[in-house]
């Protein structure tokens, strides 16, 4: 796979290698952040766990201060309120807990992001509740393209509806972002680069250090 | 040679007519909780097109039950023996998968309230089905050609015409639009052309599918388990939870290393579901029970059911074995060419849906 001919897609083996790289790097850098670690969950067909296939999971990501974001959006000039994520609020109603999964799409040969949010009590969040946690940019896209941005679809391995970002065009923008990398870096950097884009869309803050070399 | 091609074409046309005319007779009952009038309304008998989707029948079902429905906003969903039905799976596939012994009419329950949002993705009627169909079509196009441009660039008029044809079961209308997408048919010499093209990397002919890349066929597999000692399909324990069905949305890739002129259905399923079909001895043979060798009298003579016989030799047999493979209501011979199955038994969104019943000792 010469980089110049690379079409922006990943094979299942590349996906697995990249997932491993992401888990390792995340664990190394994620010291002061309160983010949990990515874990690997093997897929099961009829109770038989797959040796090869699985998905990445980042579960229990807290998003506090829900409900205040709409105010922030109306008041963008006040820079200080944008950092609302870090405020700890006493009311448990406003605590939203998110789970993020990254699965491999054999059809598009790219990663797919699935996520769901629930309240501290376990109740699943609706799209309207999730909207309060999304960045303003995503809200705009969502209002323009209801069916092609964030939708609720069946999780490929859990057989239940999760929110997902449409994979259309993923290989195209990945080609732009990583097309000049060497073959080895390509595979290792793929998921962290991809995550820096899709994470932004769903309000998942990616530690900057993920992109530092070393 | 030309005569044979014509004959094959005629066969394909006939197969398509049968598929598009295929329907499941449904007897739709209104759920007790939604009955507000006495006596309760009689069930509705209605034909569900095999290639259609349940939400597309809702306007006729609502009309039938309208006098008894409670006031409020409808959130319509269907249920079979306690299992909420996924609306984005074609009716024929639901029937083949969930009705082990085909029940005619198929007794379904319709609900107008209490949508099980944790189990089913939200459905806003026809629009949701259309988008789900279009997304599947885009995905299939990406699998076949390596991009979704043909579908994305469809004119508005063509998009409307295609969706109308799918809703009405109008094969001619569908063919008019569909042939312009250039998503097939897969040619039988796909493998040969693929192997030569691979040597001269990235050369010309970007238009024809499978010329410069391995040929990829969109397949969706639904694997459900049944009792190990099941003798009669009518005794199969109903699916009570979608977690009991493994859904595998994965293209089948035909590569040069297969080294054959054509690939059988058996070959394709072995590749897609190695756990259940593989006839190669698994690495973990050491842990196979001695009992297995003593009772292994492989009935190789029974060529019509190679799945069962080859499975018997495999060490994976311990876990599960294939009882039944169903495509479009048919139990195809496992020896027929896979590309014929893909070309002639696919749904309009270019996916081949295959239901596989696997015997599991855990049931």
mmCIF file of N, CA and C in Angstrom, chain A residues 5 7 9 44-48 50 53 105-109 122-124 146-148 151-161 166 168 171, chain B residues 86 88 117-122 124 127-128 131 135 138-139 142-143 216 223-225 242-251 275-276 351 362:
data_model
loop_
_atom_site.group_PDB
_atom_site.id
_atom_site.type_symbol
_atom_site.label_atom_id
_atom_site.label_comp_id
_atom_site.label_asym_id
_atom_site.label_seq_id
_atom_site.Cartn_x
_atom_site.Cartn_y
_atom_site.Cartn_z
ATOM 1 N N UNK A 5 -1.083 6.056 -3.439
ATOM 2 C CA UNK A 5 -2.244 5.403 -4.044
ATOM 3 C C UNK A 5 -3.321 5.093 -3.022
ATOM 4 N N UNK A 7 -6.355 4.944 -0.616
ATOM 5 C CA UNK A 7 -7.695 5.487 -0.850
ATOM 6 C C UNK A 7 -8.392 5.910 0.437
ATOM 7 N N UNK A 9 -8.972 4.090 3.101
ATOM 8 C CA UNK A 9 -9.664 3.023 3.825
ATOM 9 C C UNK A 9 -8.681 2.180 4.618
ATOM 10 N N UNK A 44 -19.204 -11.498 19.353
ATOM 11 C CA UNK A 44 -19.693 -12.855 19.536
ATOM 12 C C UNK A 44 -20.695 -13.201 18.452
ATOM 13 N N UNK A 45 -20.550 -14.385 17.842
ATOM 14 C CA UNK A 45 -21.596 -14.905 16.975
ATOM 15 C C UNK A 45 -22.119 -16.165 17.637
ATOM 16 N N UNK A 46 -23.364 -16.149 17.995
ATOM 17 C CA UNK A 46 -23.986 -17.293 18.651
ATOM 18 C C UNK A 46 -23.164 -17.758 19.855
ATOM 19 N N UNK A 47 -22.712 -16.811 20.636
ATOM 20 C CA UNK A 47 -21.995 -17.157 21.856
ATOM 21 C C UNK A 47 -20.540 -17.529 21.651
ATOM 22 N N UNK A 48 -20.079 -17.554 20.378
ATOM 23 C CA UNK A 48 -18.672 -17.859 20.126
ATOM 24 C C UNK A 48 -17.926 -16.536 19.934
ATOM 25 N N UNK A 50 -15.203 -13.978 18.793
ATOM 26 C CA UNK A 50 -14.308 -13.939 17.637
ATOM 27 C C UNK A 50 -12.883 -13.658 18.080
ATOM 28 N N UNK A 53 -12.387 -10.243 15.351
ATOM 29 C CA UNK A 53 -13.260 -9.093 15.255
ATOM 30 C C UNK A 53 -13.724 -8.613 16.619
ATOM 31 N N UNK A 105 -16.428 -1.028 9.806
ATOM 32 C CA UNK A 105 -17.413 -1.275 8.756
ATOM 33 C C UNK A 105 -16.739 -2.035 7.619
ATOM 34 N N UNK A 106 -17.167 -3.277 7.418
ATOM 35 C CA UNK A 106 -16.606 -4.060 6.319
ATOM 36 C C UNK A 106 -17.060 -3.511 4.977
ATOM 37 N N UNK A 107 -18.205 -2.832 4.977
ATOM 38 C CA UNK A 107 -18.714 -2.280 3.725
ATOM 39 C C UNK A 107 -17.866 -1.103 3.276
ATOM 40 N N UNK A 108 -17.668 -0.126 4.181
ATOM 41 C CA UNK A 108 -16.952 1.102 3.813
ATOM 42 C C UNK A 108 -15.463 1.010 4.108
ATOM 43 N N UNK A 109 -15.050 -0.031 4.827
ATOM 44 C CA UNK A 109 -13.649 -0.225 5.214
ATOM 45 C C UNK A 109 -13.100 0.971 5.986
ATOM 46 N N UNK A 122 -29.481 5.907 34.831
ATOM 47 C CA UNK A 122 -29.449 4.823 33.846
ATOM 48 C C UNK A 122 -30.385 5.026 32.672
ATOM 49 N N UNK A 123 -31.302 5.991 32.778
ATOM 50 C CA UNK A 123 -32.253 6.194 31.699
ATOM 51 C C UNK A 123 -31.580 6.757 30.450
ATOM 52 N N UNK A 124 -31.878 6.140 29.291
ATOM 53 C CA UNK A 124 -31.228 6.568 28.048
ATOM 54 C C UNK A 124 -31.666 7.978 27.653
ATOM 55 N N UNK A 146 -31.147 16.043 8.660
ATOM 56 C CA UNK A 146 -31.697 15.181 9.689
ATOM 57 C C UNK A 146 -31.339 13.703 9.476
ATOM 58 N N UNK A 147 -31.274 13.294 8.209
ATOM 59 C CA UNK A 147 -31.146 11.853 7.921
ATOM 60 C C UNK A 147 -29.731 11.420 7.619
ATOM 61 N N UNK A 148 -28.814 12.353 7.479
ATOM 62 C CA UNK A 148 -27.512 11.937 6.969
ATOM 63 C C UNK A 148 -26.350 12.317 7.868
ATOM 64 N N UNK A 151 -27.814 9.766 13.284
ATOM 65 C CA UNK A 151 -29.104 9.078 13.287
ATOM 66 C C UNK A 151 -29.035 7.941 14.303
ATOM 67 N N UNK A 152 -30.184 7.371 14.580
ATOM 68 C CA UNK A 152 -30.223 6.250 15.516
ATOM 69 C C UNK A 152 -30.367 4.977 14.701
ATOM 70 N N UNK A 153 -29.369 4.130 14.783
ATOM 71 C CA UNK A 153 -29.401 2.906 14.001
ATOM 72 C C UNK A 153 -28.926 1.729 14.823
ATOM 73 N N UNK A 154 -29.143 0.552 14.263
ATOM 74 C CA UNK A 154 -28.777 -0.644 15.007
ATOM 75 C C UNK A 154 -27.265 -0.741 15.180
ATOM 76 N N UNK A 155 -26.828 -0.936 16.424
ATOM 77 C CA UNK A 155 -25.418 -1.179 16.711
ATOM 78 C C UNK A 155 -25.058 -2.534 16.095
ATOM 79 N N UNK A 156 -23.958 -2.590 15.334
ATOM 80 C CA UNK A 156 -23.685 -3.819 14.587
ATOM 81 C C UNK A 156 -23.430 -5.040 15.471
ATOM 82 N N UNK A 157 -23.054 -4.831 16.710
ATOM 83 C CA UNK A 157 -22.733 -5.983 17.544
ATOM 84 C C UNK A 157 -23.652 -6.127 18.751
ATOM 85 N N UNK A 158 -24.451 -5.110 19.032
ATOM 86 C CA UNK A 158 -25.300 -5.190 20.220
ATOM 87 C C UNK A 158 -26.780 -5.305 19.876
ATOM 88 N N UNK A 159 -27.095 -5.208 18.577
ATOM 89 C CA UNK A 159 -28.454 -5.419 18.109
ATOM 90 C C UNK A 159 -29.469 -4.462 18.736
ATOM 91 N N UNK A 160 -29.022 -3.306 19.168
ATOM 92 C CA UNK A 160 -29.922 -2.304 19.732
ATOM 93 C C UNK A 160 -29.633 -0.963 19.074
ATOM 94 N N UNK A 161 -30.611 -0.064 19.090
ATOM 95 C CA UNK A 161 -30.350 1.224 18.441
ATOM 96 C C UNK A 161 -29.384 2.100 19.230
ATOM 97 N N UNK A 166 -22.834 9.181 10.272
ATOM 98 C CA UNK A 166 -22.775 8.539 8.963
ATOM 99 C C UNK A 166 -21.355 8.506 8.402
ATOM 100 N N UNK A 168 -20.329 8.300 5.386
ATOM 101 C CA UNK A 168 -20.158 8.816 4.022
ATOM 102 C C UNK A 168 -18.966 9.765 3.974
ATOM 103 N N UNK A 171 -13.525 8.006 4.036
ATOM 104 C CA UNK A 171 -12.259 7.654 3.385
ATOM 105 C C UNK A 171 -11.684 8.854 2.643
ATOM 106 N N UNK B 86 -38.110 -5.636 13.615
ATOM 107 C CA UNK B 86 -37.295 -4.538 13.081
ATOM 108 C C UNK B 86 -37.874 -4.122 11.738
ATOM 109 N N UNK B 88 -36.814 -2.161 9.471
ATOM 110 C CA UNK B 88 -35.919 -1.936 8.335
ATOM 111 C C UNK B 88 -35.465 -3.238 7.692
ATOM 112 N N UNK B 117 -38.627 1.849 22.135
ATOM 113 C CA UNK B 117 -37.495 2.611 21.598
ATOM 114 C C UNK B 117 -36.119 2.069 21.979
ATOM 115 N N UNK B 118 -36.063 1.249 23.045
ATOM 116 C CA UNK B 118 -34.749 0.716 23.423
ATOM 117 C C UNK B 118 -34.355 -0.455 22.539
ATOM 118 N N UNK B 119 -35.339 -1.064 21.883
ATOM 119 C CA UNK B 119 -35.061 -2.240 21.053
ATOM 120 C C UNK B 119 -35.060 -1.883 19.565
ATOM 121 N N UNK B 120 -35.976 -1.006 19.164
ATOM 122 C CA UNK B 120 -36.120 -0.665 17.751
ATOM 123 C C UNK B 120 -35.650 0.761 17.492
ATOM 124 N N UNK B 121 -34.968 0.979 16.371
ATOM 125 C CA UNK B 121 -34.640 2.357 16.012
ATOM 126 C C UNK B 121 -35.941 3.079 15.673
ATOM 127 N N UNK B 122 -35.945 4.391 15.913
ATOM 128 C CA UNK B 122 -37.186 5.126 15.710
ATOM 129 C C UNK B 122 -37.661 5.054 14.267
ATOM 130 N N UNK B 124 -40.368 6.907 11.600
ATOM 131 C CA UNK B 124 -41.345 7.953 11.318
ATOM 132 C C UNK B 124 -42.050 7.637 10.017
ATOM 133 N N UNK B 127 -40.958 7.929 5.418
ATOM 134 C CA UNK B 127 -39.682 8.650 5.282
ATOM 135 C C UNK B 127 -38.521 7.853 5.856
ATOM 136 N N UNK B 128 -38.730 7.280 7.044
ATOM 137 C CA UNK B 128 -37.656 6.504 7.670
ATOM 138 C C UNK B 128 -37.293 5.312 6.805
ATOM 139 N N UNK B 131 -35.263 6.394 3.770
ATOM 140 C CA UNK B 131 -33.871 6.724 4.071
ATOM 141 C C UNK B 131 -33.055 5.489 4.390
ATOM 142 N N UNK B 135 -29.881 4.427 2.283
ATOM 143 C CA UNK B 135 -28.587 4.200 2.916
ATOM 144 C C UNK B 135 -28.045 2.818 2.571
ATOM 145 N N UNK B 138 -26.802 2.910 -0.991
ATOM 146 C CA UNK B 138 -25.514 3.604 -1.054
ATOM 147 C C UNK B 138 -24.385 2.681 -0.585
ATOM 148 N N UNK B 139 -24.669 1.967 0.498
ATOM 149 C CA UNK B 139 -23.674 1.056 1.055
ATOM 150 C C UNK B 139 -23.360 -0.058 0.059
ATOM 151 N N UNK B 142 -21.238 1.268 -2.674
ATOM 152 C CA UNK B 142 -19.854 1.435 -2.228
ATOM 153 C C UNK B 142 -19.126 0.094 -2.254
ATOM 154 N N UNK B 143 -19.820 -0.941 -1.810
ATOM 155 C CA UNK B 143 -19.213 -2.276 -1.788
ATOM 156 C C UNK B 143 -18.853 -2.712 -3.210
ATOM 157 N N UNK B 216 -16.624 -7.532 -4.999
ATOM 158 C CA UNK B 216 -17.254 -7.559 -3.669
ATOM 159 C C UNK B 216 -18.777 -7.611 -3.806
ATOM 160 N N UNK B 223 -28.231 -14.943 11.468
ATOM 161 C CA UNK B 223 -28.004 -16.285 11.993
ATOM 162 C C UNK B 223 -28.799 -16.446 13.276
ATOM 163 N N UNK B 224 -29.721 -17.430 13.287
ATOM 164 C CA UNK B 224 -30.468 -17.672 14.519
ATOM 165 C C UNK B 224 -30.188 -19.093 14.985
ATOM 166 N N UNK B 225 -30.354 -19.331 16.262
ATOM 167 C CA UNK B 225 -30.085 -20.669 16.755
ATOM 168 C C UNK B 225 -31.386 -21.406 17.017
ATOM 169 N N UNK B 242 -33.844 -10.168 20.118
ATOM 170 C CA UNK B 242 -32.955 -9.993 18.968
ATOM 171 C C UNK B 242 -31.528 -10.388 19.285
ATOM 172 N N UNK B 243 -31.201 -10.469 20.564
ATOM 173 C CA UNK B 243 -29.847 -10.908 20.896
ATOM 174 C C UNK B 243 -29.637 -12.362 20.502
ATOM 175 N N UNK B 244 -30.720 -13.073 20.258
ATOM 176 C CA UNK B 244 -30.616 -14.456 19.795
ATOM 177 C C UNK B 244 -30.345 -14.572 18.303
ATOM 178 N N UNK B 245 -30.260 -13.429 17.623
ATOM 179 C CA UNK B 245 -29.981 -13.441 16.180
ATOM 180 C C UNK B 245 -28.675 -12.687 15.954
ATOM 181 N N UNK B 246 -27.727 -13.319 15.287
ATOM 182 C CA UNK B 246 -26.508 -12.603 14.925
ATOM 183 C C UNK B 246 -26.700 -12.006 13.541
ATOM 184 N N UNK B 247 -26.506 -10.701 13.462
ATOM 185 C CA UNK B 247 -26.667 -10.007 12.192
ATOM 186 C C UNK B 247 -25.279 -9.684 11.671
ATOM 187 N N UNK B 248 -24.973 -10.174 10.485
ATOM 188 C CA UNK B 248 -23.637 -9.964 9.926
ATOM 189 C C UNK B 248 -23.763 -9.253 8.586
ATOM 190 N N UNK B 249 -23.369 -7.997 8.587
ATOM 191 C CA UNK B 249 -23.469 -7.164 7.396
ATOM 192 C C UNK B 249 -22.065 -7.067 6.805
ATOM 193 N N UNK B 250 -21.769 -7.993 5.898
ATOM 194 C CA UNK B 250 -20.392 -8.060 5.438
ATOM 195 C C UNK B 250 -20.343 -8.489 3.981
ATOM 196 N N UNK B 251 -19.609 -7.735 3.152
ATOM 197 C CA UNK B 251 -19.524 -8.167 1.756
ATOM 198 C C UNK B 251 -18.731 -9.457 1.621
ATOM 199 N N UNK B 275 -17.104 -20.183 11.526
ATOM 200 C CA UNK B 275 -17.396 -20.914 12.761
ATOM 201 C C UNK B 275 -18.361 -22.065 12.531
ATOM 202 N N UNK B 276 -19.273 -21.874 11.568
ATOM 203 C CA UNK B 276 -20.340 -22.855 11.434
ATOM 204 C C UNK B 276 -20.228 -23.705 10.182
ATOM 205 N N UNK B 351 -28.727 -5.872 -1.962
ATOM 206 C CA UNK B 351 -28.198 -6.758 -0.928
ATOM 207 C C UNK B 351 -28.799 -8.142 -1.081
ATOM 208 N N UNK B 362 -26.927 -24.821 23.519
ATOM 209 C CA UNK B 362 -27.341 -24.022 24.680
ATOM 210 C C UNK B 362 -28.837 -23.803 24.744
#
